[in-house]
Amino acid sequence: MVLVLGFEGYGGRSKNPSEAIVEALDKQTVGSTVVKGAVMPVQFEGLAQRVATLLHKHQPSVVIAFGLWPGEPVIRLERVGINTADFEIADNAGNLVQNTPVVPNRPDAHLATLPLHAIQDQLLEAGIPARLSGTAGTYLCNALMFSLLDHCAQHLPQTRCGFIHVPYLPMQAADMLQRLAQDATLEYHQRSDTASMSLDTIVTAAGLAIQTTLDSLS
Ligand code: PCA
């Protein structure tokens, strides 16, 4: 089976597009493989345990986690999860974790085990803009990516695992522009984080990433 993870909203924003991906794909099939979806809290404490419980329970052949990267205009395929948590804003439990290992006494980083270039090719072929990225940041998305890869490295070496950042939904960008106009404190050109992508396109991209990964296994 395929495990798809997303996050709840955070940072005072409305619903996370990655939560919408989970809702769209949970209990669906890609090819003949069943997808199970789960939404993760934006909370550092207990993350490793949540990851271990999910992976142990489902033993997926593929696990792909999704999150929002505000301002990113394209599907962003993450190459690497690093063993550092260094937050710029507090998580949803109010913790501003700084300069702390995600998992103590484990390697500095893990590379994604998804076929990233093949996924990028398939997305571009389908007319969906996508790129590889060399950093998933140092917040919860990176922490989840590292934790998943670290667990798989130790316990599920066959499992293909990685993380994909997605843009805002158009509604969220529209909402920001409305607030910008209402506040009348910033000029439009001072904001560079209003890129967005439709939910349909984002969900299609997620399905293609799963399909391409499953194809690479057979
Ligand atoms: N994005 C954040 C955490 C949750 C999410 O969707 C990040 O990029 O770390």
PDB file of N, CA and C and ligand atoms in Angstrom, residues 7 10 16 42 67-68 139-141 165, ligand 1:
ATOM      1  N   PHE A   7      -0.217  17.855   6.245  1.00  0.00           N
ATOM      2  CA  PHE A   7      -0.195  18.585   7.516  1.00  0.00           C
ATOM      3  C   PHE A   7      -1.472  19.385   7.701  1.00  0.00           C
ATOM      4  N   TYR A  10      -1.105  25.900   9.679  1.00  0.00           N
ATOM      5  CA  TYR A  10      -0.136  26.412  10.654  1.00  0.00           C
ATOM      6  C   TYR A  10       0.171  27.862  10.327  1.00  0.00           C
ATOM      7  N   ASN A  16      -4.356  23.733   5.156  1.00  0.00           N
ATOM      8  CA  ASN A  16      -3.126  23.397   4.434  1.00  0.00           C
ATOM      9  C   ASN A  16      -3.479  22.645   3.145  1.00  0.00           C
ATOM     10  N   VAL A  42       1.100  19.900  13.190  1.00  0.00           N
ATOM     11  CA  VAL A  42       2.340  20.678  13.030  1.00  0.00           C
ATOM     12  C   VAL A  42       2.935  20.835  14.430  1.00  0.00           C
ATOM     13  N   GLY A  67       3.621  18.978   2.019  1.00  0.00           N
ATOM     14  CA  GLY A  67       3.470  20.145   2.882  1.00  0.00           C
ATOM     15  C   GLY A  67       3.430  21.402   2.019  1.00  0.00           C
ATOM     16  N   LEU A  68       3.053  22.493   2.640  1.00  0.00           N
ATOM     17  CA  LEU A  68       2.993  23.785   1.956  1.00  0.00           C
ATOM     18  C   LEU A  68       4.349  24.487   2.046  1.00  0.00           C
ATOM     19  N   TYR A 139      11.961  23.330   9.349  1.00  0.00           N
ATOM     20  CA  TYR A 139      10.732  23.340  10.170  1.00  0.00           C
ATOM     21  C   TYR A 139      10.124  21.933  10.157  1.00  0.00           C
ATOM     22  N   LEU A 140       8.822  21.849  10.315  1.00  0.00           N
ATOM     23  CA  LEU A 140       8.184  20.546  10.491  1.00  0.00           C
ATOM     24  C   LEU A 140       8.275  19.645   9.261  1.00  0.00           C
ATOM     25  N   CYS A 141       8.223  20.241   8.061  1.00  0.00           N
ATOM     26  CA  CYS A 141       8.256  19.414   6.854  1.00  0.00           C
ATOM     27  C   CYS A 141       9.583  18.669   6.762  1.00  0.00           C
ATOM     28  N   HIS A 165       6.902  19.478  -1.513  1.00  0.00           N
ATOM     29  CA  HIS A 165       6.263  20.741  -1.119  1.00  0.00           C
ATOM     30  C   HIS A 165       5.359  21.237  -2.249  1.00  0.00           C
TER      31      HIS A 165
HETATM   32  N1  PCA B   1       4.773  23.386   5.728  1.00  0.00           N
HETATM   33  C1  PCA B   1       5.716  23.589   6.793  1.00  0.00           C
HETATM   34  C2  PCA B   1       5.240  22.687   7.901  1.00  0.00           C
HETATM   35  C3  PCA B   1       3.873  22.250   7.542  1.00  0.00           C
HETATM   36  C4  PCA B   1       3.715  22.649   6.132  1.00  0.00           C
HETATM   37  O1  PCA B   1       2.761  22.377   5.417  1.00  0.00           O
HETATM   38  C5  PCA B   1       7.146  23.383   6.367  1.00  0.00           C
HETATM   39  O2  PCA B   1       7.482  23.629   5.186  1.00  0.00           O
HETATM   40  O3  PCA B   1       7.964  22.979   7.197  1.00  0.00           O
END
